[in-house]
Every structure is written in structure tokens, then in C-alpha cells.
Amino acid sequence: MAEEQEKDYFWFYIGGLIAATIVLVLMLKADETKHLESGAVASLQKETFSKIETRKTSNNSSASAIAGK
């Protein structure tokens, strides 16, 4: 008598897992980069760099403060 061979779905499970992982990564990446589109990061960077430039250009320390007295 011929025995029926059971179908092996191992590679289908592996393929489904890979596809699910790729979809999940793409969804999370889209959600993570959503805040970059609003322009909030650019405005914060502009404000930060302007404050850094102000700090560099206005040196109000006296000679005694520089000497550590």
C-alpha cells in the first residue's frame, strides 16, 4: 500500500514570517519618519544654531573670569 506523504509547510511559514517582518519594518519606518515632514526639526535646528552663533560672537567674560579668580 502506498502511503500518502504529508505536505511540508515549513518553507511557507518561513516565507510568511519574512514577508510579515518586511511589512512591519516598513510600517514602523514610515511612522518613525512622520515627524520629519512637519518641519519641526528644521525649525529647532535653526533656533539651536542661532543660539550657538550668539554664544560664539558674544564673549562677555572679563579678564578676571578668564583667569579663574
PDB file of N, CA and C in Angstrom:
ATOM      1  N   MET A   1       0.817  -1.179   0.000  1.00  0.00           N
ATOM      2  CA  MET A   1       0.000   0.000   0.000  1.00  0.00           C
ATOM      3  C   MET A   1       0.867   1.253   0.000  1.00  0.00           C
ATOM      4  N   ALA A   2       0.447   2.173  -0.788  1.00  0.00           N
ATOM      5  CA  ALA A   2       1.181   3.440  -0.864  1.00  0.00           C
ATOM      6  C   ALA A   2       0.693   4.372   0.234  1.00  0.00           C
ATOM      7  N   GLU A   3       1.656   4.914   0.938  1.00  0.00           N
ATOM      8  CA  GLU A   3       1.303   5.861   1.993  1.00  0.00           C
ATOM      9  C   GLU A   3       1.291   7.268   1.410  1.00  0.00           C
ATOM     10  N   GLU A   4       0.329   8.031   1.846  1.00  0.00           N
ATOM     11  CA  GLU A   4       0.292   9.423   1.409  1.00  0.00           C
ATOM     12  C   GLU A   4       1.308  10.219   2.209  1.00  0.00           C
ATOM     13  N   GLN A   5       2.094  10.997   1.480  1.00  0.00           N
ATOM     14  CA  GLN A   5       3.101  11.803   2.151  1.00  0.00           C
ATOM     15  C   GLN A   5       2.451  13.113   2.622  1.00  0.00           C
ATOM     16  N   GLU A   6       2.721  13.452   3.876  1.00  0.00           N
ATOM     17  CA  GLU A   6       2.162  14.673   4.439  1.00  0.00           C
ATOM     18  C   GLU A   6       2.868  15.874   3.828  1.00  0.00           C
ATOM     19  N   LYS A   7       2.100  16.922   3.495  1.00  0.00           N
ATOM     20  CA  LYS A   7       2.695  18.116   2.902  1.00  0.00           C
ATOM     21  C   LYS A   7       3.525  18.849   3.949  1.00  0.00           C
ATOM     22  N   ASP A   8       4.645  19.336   3.505  1.00  0.00           N
ATOM     23  CA  ASP A   8       5.549  20.063   4.391  1.00  0.00           C
ATOM     24  C   ASP A   8       5.362  21.559   4.141  1.00  0.00           C
ATOM     25  N   TYR A   9       4.883  22.280   5.142  1.00  0.00           N
ATOM     26  CA  TYR A   9       4.629  23.715   5.012  1.00  0.00           C
ATOM     27  C   TYR A   9       5.722  24.570   5.670  1.00  0.00           C
ATOM     28  N   PHE A  10       6.847  23.978   5.968  1.00  0.00           N
ATOM     29  CA  PHE A  10       7.913  24.692   6.665  1.00  0.00           C
ATOM     30  C   PHE A  10       8.349  25.935   5.906  1.00  0.00           C
ATOM     31  N   TRP A  11       8.615  25.804   4.620  1.00  0.00           N
ATOM     32  CA  TRP A  11       9.118  26.947   3.840  1.00  0.00           C
ATOM     33  C   TRP A  11       8.034  28.001   3.624  1.00  0.00           C
ATOM     34  N   PHE A  12       6.782  27.610   3.636  1.00  0.00           N
ATOM     35  CA  PHE A  12       5.702  28.592   3.557  1.00  0.00           C
ATOM     36  C   PHE A  12       5.659  29.433   4.840  1.00  0.00           C
ATOM     37  N   TYR A  13       5.883  28.785   5.977  1.00  0.00           N
ATOM     38  CA  TYR A  13       5.933  29.512   7.242  1.00  0.00           C
ATOM     39  C   TYR A  13       7.115  30.490   7.264  1.00  0.00           C
ATOM     40  N   ILE A  14       8.256  30.024   6.799  1.00  0.00           N
ATOM     41  CA  ILE A  14       9.442  30.889   6.758  1.00  0.00           C
ATOM     42  C   ILE A  14       9.201  32.081   5.823  1.00  0.00           C
ATOM     43  N   GLY A  15       8.638  31.833   4.645  1.00  0.00           N
ATOM     44  CA  GLY A  15       8.332  32.907   3.698  1.00  0.00           C
ATOM     45  C   GLY A  15       7.327  33.893   4.267  1.00  0.00           C
ATOM     46  N   GLY A  16       6.307  33.388   4.942  1.00  0.00           N
ATOM     47  CA  GLY A  16       5.318  34.269   5.567  1.00  0.00           C
ATOM     48  C   GLY A  16       5.928  35.113   6.671  1.00  0.00           C
ATOM     49  N   LEU A  17       6.824  34.528   7.442  1.00  0.00           N
ATOM     50  CA  LEU A  17       7.494  35.253   8.503  1.00  0.00           C
ATOM     51  C   LEU A  17       8.377  36.364   7.939  1.00  0.00           C
ATOM     52  N   ILE A  18       9.089  36.070   6.868  1.00  0.00           N
ATOM     53  CA  ILE A  18       9.937  37.082   6.223  1.00  0.00           C
ATOM     54  C   ILE A  18       9.079  38.216   5.670  1.00  0.00           C
ATOM     55  N   ALA A  19       7.984  37.881   4.997  1.00  0.00           N
ATOM     56  CA  ALA A  19       7.094  38.904   4.440  1.00  0.00           C
ATOM     57  C   ALA A  19       6.484  39.764   5.550  1.00  0.00           C
ATOM     58  N   ALA A  20       6.056  39.143   6.640  1.00  0.00           N
ATOM     59  CA  ALA A  20       5.484  39.892   7.756  1.00  0.00           C
ATOM     60  C   ALA A  20       6.520  40.818   8.383  1.00  0.00           C
ATOM     61  N   THR A  21       7.749  40.368   8.490  1.00  0.00           N
ATOM     62  CA  THR A  21       8.822  41.189   9.053  1.00  0.00           C
ATOM     63  C   THR A  21       9.092  42.401   8.179  1.00  0.00           C
ATOM     64  N   ILE A  22       9.133  42.198   6.863  1.00  0.00           N
ATOM     65  CA  ILE A  22       9.384  43.307   5.944  1.00  0.00           C
ATOM     66  C   ILE A  22       8.261  44.334   6.028  1.00  0.00           C
ATOM     67  N   VAL A  23       7.022  43.872   6.049  1.00  0.00           N
ATOM     68  CA  VAL A  23       5.884  44.791   6.153  1.00  0.00           C
ATOM     69  C   VAL A  23       5.929  45.564   7.469  1.00  0.00           C
ATOM     70  N   LEU A  24       6.243  44.896   8.556  1.00  0.00           N
ATOM     71  CA  LEU A  24       6.318  45.544   9.861  1.00  0.00           C
ATOM     72  C   LEU A  24       7.416  46.602   9.889  1.00  0.00           C
ATOM     73  N   VAL A  25       8.569  46.291   9.339  1.00  0.00           N
ATOM     74  CA  VAL A  25       9.672  47.254   9.311  1.00  0.00           C
ATOM     75  C   VAL A  25       9.288  48.476   8.491  1.00  0.00           C
ATOM     76  N   LEU A  26       8.660  48.277   7.342  1.00  0.00           N
ATOM     77  CA  LEU A  26       8.258  49.409   6.509  1.00  0.00           C
ATOM     78  C   LEU A  26       7.212  50.275   7.210  1.00  0.00           C
ATOM     79  N   MET A  27       6.273  49.651   7.907  1.00  0.00           N
ATOM     80  CA  MET A  27       5.255  50.416   8.632  1.00  0.00           C
ATOM     81  C   MET A  27       5.874  51.230   9.768  1.00  0.00           C
ATOM     82  N   LEU A  28       6.790  50.628  10.512  1.00  0.00           N
ATOM     83  CA  LEU A  28       7.426  51.337  11.617  1.00  0.00           C
ATOM     84  C   LEU A  28       8.318  52.466  11.117  1.00  0.00           C
ATOM     85  N   LYS A  29       9.001  52.234  10.011  1.00  0.00           N
ATOM     86  CA  LYS A  29       9.864  53.277   9.439  1.00  0.00           C
ATOM     87  C   LYS A  29       9.033  54.470   8.989  1.00  0.00           C
ATOM     88  N   ALA A  30       7.896  54.230   8.369  1.00  0.00           N
ATOM     89  CA  ALA A  30       7.021  55.318   7.932  1.00  0.00           C
ATOM     90  C   ALA A  30       6.498  56.096   9.130  1.00  0.00           C
ATOM     91  N   ASP A  31       6.167  55.400  10.201  1.00  0.00           N
ATOM     92  CA  ASP A  31       5.664  56.068  11.397  1.00  0.00           C
ATOM     93  C   ASP A  31       6.767  56.861  12.085  1.00  0.00           C
ATOM     94  N   GLU A  32       7.990  56.333  12.068  1.00  0.00           N
ATOM     95  CA  GLU A  32       9.101  56.988  12.749  1.00  0.00           C
ATOM     96  C   GLU A  32       9.529  58.268  12.040  1.00  0.00           C
ATOM     97  N   THR A  33       9.452  58.298  10.728  1.00  0.00           N
ATOM     98  CA  THR A  33       9.906  59.465   9.973  1.00  0.00           C
ATOM     99  C   THR A  33       8.783  60.471   9.728  1.00  0.00           C
ATOM    100  N   LYS A  34       7.614  60.242  10.282  1.00  0.00           N
ATOM    101  CA  LYS A  34       6.482  61.142  10.082  1.00  0.00           C
ATOM    102  C   LYS A  34       6.769  62.537  10.645  1.00  0.00           C
ATOM    103  N   HIS A  35       7.479  62.610  11.768  1.00  0.00           N
ATOM    104  CA  HIS A  35       7.737  63.902  12.395  1.00  0.00           C
ATOM    105  C   HIS A  35       8.703  64.756  11.577  1.00  0.00           C
ATOM    106  N   LEU A  36       9.483  64.155  10.704  1.00  0.00           N
ATOM    107  CA  LEU A  36      10.426  64.915   9.898  1.00  0.00           C
ATOM    108  C   LEU A  36       9.728  65.744   8.823  1.00  0.00           C
ATOM    109  N   GLU A  37       8.550  65.320   8.411  1.00  0.00           N
ATOM    110  CA  GLU A  37       7.834  66.013   7.357  1.00  0.00           C
ATOM    111  C   GLU A  37       7.194  67.305   7.838  1.00  0.00           C
ATOM    112  N   SER A  38       6.973  67.457   9.128  1.00  0.00           N
ATOM    113  CA  SER A  38       6.262  68.621   9.642  1.00  0.00           C
ATOM    114  C   SER A  38       7.130  69.880   9.649  1.00  0.00           C
ATOM    115  N   GLY A  39       8.439  69.751   9.573  1.00  0.00           N
ATOM    116  CA  GLY A  39       9.319  70.908   9.595  1.00  0.00           C
ATOM    117  C   GLY A  39       9.723  71.320  10.992  1.00  0.00           C
ATOM    118  N   ALA A  40       9.268  70.610  11.995  1.00  0.00           N
ATOM    119  CA  ALA A  40       9.610  70.953  13.373  1.00  0.00           C
ATOM    120  C   ALA A  40      11.101  70.783  13.630  1.00  0.00           C
ATOM    121  N   VAL A  41      11.677  69.769  13.039  1.00  0.00           N
ATOM    122  CA  VAL A  41      13.106  69.517  13.246  1.00  0.00           C
ATOM    123  C   VAL A  41      13.930  70.645  12.641  1.00  0.00           C
ATOM    124  N   ALA A  42      13.559  71.094  11.460  1.00  0.00           N
ATOM    125  CA  ALA A  42      14.297  72.170  10.802  1.00  0.00           C
ATOM    126  C   ALA A  42      14.229  73.462  11.606  1.00  0.00           C
ATOM    127  N   SER A  43      13.054  73.771  12.152  1.00  0.00           N
ATOM    128  CA  SER A  43      12.939  75.000  12.943  1.00  0.00           C
ATOM    129  C   SER A  43      13.734  74.899  14.234  1.00  0.00           C
ATOM    130  N   LEU A  44      13.737  73.727  14.866  1.00  0.00           N
ATOM    131  CA  LEU A  44      14.534  73.553  16.083  1.00  0.00           C
ATOM    132  C   LEU A  44      16.025  73.651  15.793  1.00  0.00           C
ATOM    133  N   GLN A  45      16.457  73.096  14.669  1.00  0.00           N
ATOM    134  CA  GLN A  45      17.866  73.195  14.307  1.00  0.00           C
ATOM    135  C   GLN A  45      18.251  74.642  14.039  1.00  0.00           C
ATOM    136  N   LYS A  46      17.387  75.376  13.356  1.00  0.00           N
ATOM    137  CA  LYS A  46      17.666  76.779  13.065  1.00  0.00           C
ATOM    138  C   LYS A  46      17.807  77.573  14.359  1.00  0.00           C
ATOM    139  N   GLU A  47      16.895  77.333  15.301  1.00  0.00           N
ATOM    140  CA  GLU A  47      16.947  78.026  16.585  1.00  0.00           C
ATOM    141  C   GLU A  47      18.206  77.661  17.361  1.00  0.00           C
ATOM    142  N   THR A  48      18.553  76.390  17.359  1.00  0.00           N
ATOM    143  CA  THR A  48      19.737  75.932  18.086  1.00  0.00           C
ATOM    144  C   THR A  48      21.008  76.527  17.514  1.00  0.00           C
ATOM    145  N   PHE A  49      21.136  76.510  16.192  1.00  0.00           N
ATOM    146  CA  PHE A  49      22.349  77.047  15.572  1.00  0.00           C
ATOM    147  C   PHE A  49      22.444  78.557  15.740  1.00  0.00           C
ATOM    148  N   SER A  50      21.314  79.251  15.766  1.00  0.00           N
ATOM    149  CA  SER A  50      21.371  80.694  16.001  1.00  0.00           C
ATOM    150  C   SER A  50      21.834  80.985  17.429  1.00  0.00           C
ATOM    151  N   LYS A  51      21.408  80.168  18.393  1.00  0.00           N
ATOM    152  CA  LYS A  51      21.868  80.355  19.774  1.00  0.00           C
ATOM    153  C   LYS A  51      23.350  80.042  19.909  1.00  0.00           C
ATOM    154  N   ILE A  52      23.814  79.049  19.182  1.00  0.00           N
ATOM    155  CA  ILE A  52      25.249  78.722  19.217  1.00  0.00           C
ATOM    156  C   ILE A  52      26.059  79.867  18.627  1.00  0.00           C
ATOM    157  N   GLU A  53      25.597  80.432  17.524  1.00  0.00           N
ATOM    158  CA  GLU A  53      26.297  81.566  16.914  1.00  0.00           C
ATOM    159  C   GLU A  53      26.306  82.766  17.853  1.00  0.00           C
ATOM    160  N   THR A  54      25.214  82.997  18.554  1.00  0.00           N
ATOM    161  CA  THR A  54      25.156  84.101  19.515  1.00  0.00           C
ATOM    162  C   THR A  54      26.167  83.882  20.623  1.00  0.00           C
ATOM    163  N   ARG A  55      26.295  82.657  21.077  1.00  0.00           N
ATOM    164  CA  ARG A  55      27.272  82.349  22.116  1.00  0.00           C
ATOM    165  C   ARG A  55      28.695  82.566  21.634  1.00  0.00           C
ATOM    166  N   LYS A  56      28.965  82.201  20.400  1.00  0.00           N
ATOM    167  CA  LYS A  56      30.316  82.349  19.866  1.00  0.00           C
ATOM    168  C   LYS A  56      30.689  83.812  19.681  1.00  0.00           C
ATOM    169  N   THR A  57      29.730  84.631  19.296  1.00  0.00           N
ATOM    170  CA  THR A  57      30.039  86.017  18.967  1.00  0.00           C
ATOM    171  C   THR A  57      29.999  86.942  20.170  1.00  0.00           C
ATOM    172  N   SER A  58      29.324  86.599  21.234  1.00  0.00           N
ATOM    173  CA  SER A  58      29.257  87.493  22.396  1.00  0.00           C
ATOM    174  C   SER A  58      30.041  86.896  23.549  1.00  0.00           C
ATOM    175  N   ASN A  59      31.279  87.297  23.648  1.00  0.00           N
ATOM    176  CA  ASN A  59      32.142  86.834  24.727  1.00  0.00           C
ATOM    177  C   ASN A  59      32.196  87.952  25.760  1.00  0.00           C
ATOM    178  N   ASN A  60      31.383  87.874  26.794  1.00  0.00           N
ATOM    179  CA  ASN A  60      31.262  88.925  27.794  1.00  0.00           C
ATOM    180  C   ASN A  60      32.088  88.655  29.044  1.00  0.00           C
ATOM    181  N   SER A  61      33.008  87.749  28.985  1.00  0.00           N
ATOM    182  CA  SER A  61      33.778  87.419  30.184  1.00  0.00           C
ATOM    183  C   SER A  61      34.896  88.438  30.386  1.00  0.00           C
ATOM    184  N   SER A  62      35.154  88.749  31.623  1.00  0.00           N
ATOM    185  CA  SER A  62      36.207  89.701  31.950  1.00  0.00           C
ATOM    186  C   SER A  62      37.538  88.967  32.084  1.00  0.00           C
ATOM    187  N   ALA A  63      38.592  89.730  32.204  1.00  0.00           N
ATOM    188  CA  ALA A  63      39.913  89.128  32.333  1.00  0.00           C
ATOM    189  C   ALA A  63      40.035  88.317  33.606  1.00  0.00           C
ATOM    190  N   SER A  64      39.408  88.779  34.682  1.00  0.00           N
ATOM    191  CA  SER A  64      39.496  88.024  35.942  1.00  0.00           C
ATOM    192  C   SER A  64      38.708  86.728  35.876  1.00  0.00           C
ATOM    193  N   ALA A  65      37.598  86.716  35.131  1.00  0.00           N
ATOM    194  CA  ALA A  65      36.821  85.481  34.972  1.00  0.00           C
ATOM    195  C   ALA A  65      37.589  84.489  34.138  1.00  0.00           C
ATOM    196  N   ILE A  66      38.315  84.979  33.167  1.00  0.00           N
ATOM    197  CA  ILE A  66      39.109  84.078  32.330  1.00  0.00           C
ATOM    198  C   ILE A  66      40.246  83.484  33.134  1.00  0.00           C
ATOM    199  N   ALA A  67      40.853  84.278  34.009  1.00  0.00           N
ATOM    200  CA  ALA A  67      41.975  83.799  34.822  1.00  0.00           C
ATOM    201  C   ALA A  67      41.524  82.866  35.930  1.00  0.00           C
ATOM    202  N   GLY A  68      40.239  82.821  36.214  1.00  0.00           N
ATOM    203  CA  GLY A  68      39.732  81.900  37.212  1.00  0.00           C
ATOM    204  C   GLY A  68      39.678  82.499  38.603  1.00  0.00           C
ATOM    205  N   LYS A  69      39.690  83.808  38.713  1.00  0.00           N
ATOM    206  CA  LYS A  69      39.687  84.461  40.037  1.00  0.00           C
ATOM    207  C   LYS A  69      38.304  84.796  40.464  1.00  0.00           C
TER     208      LYS A  69
END
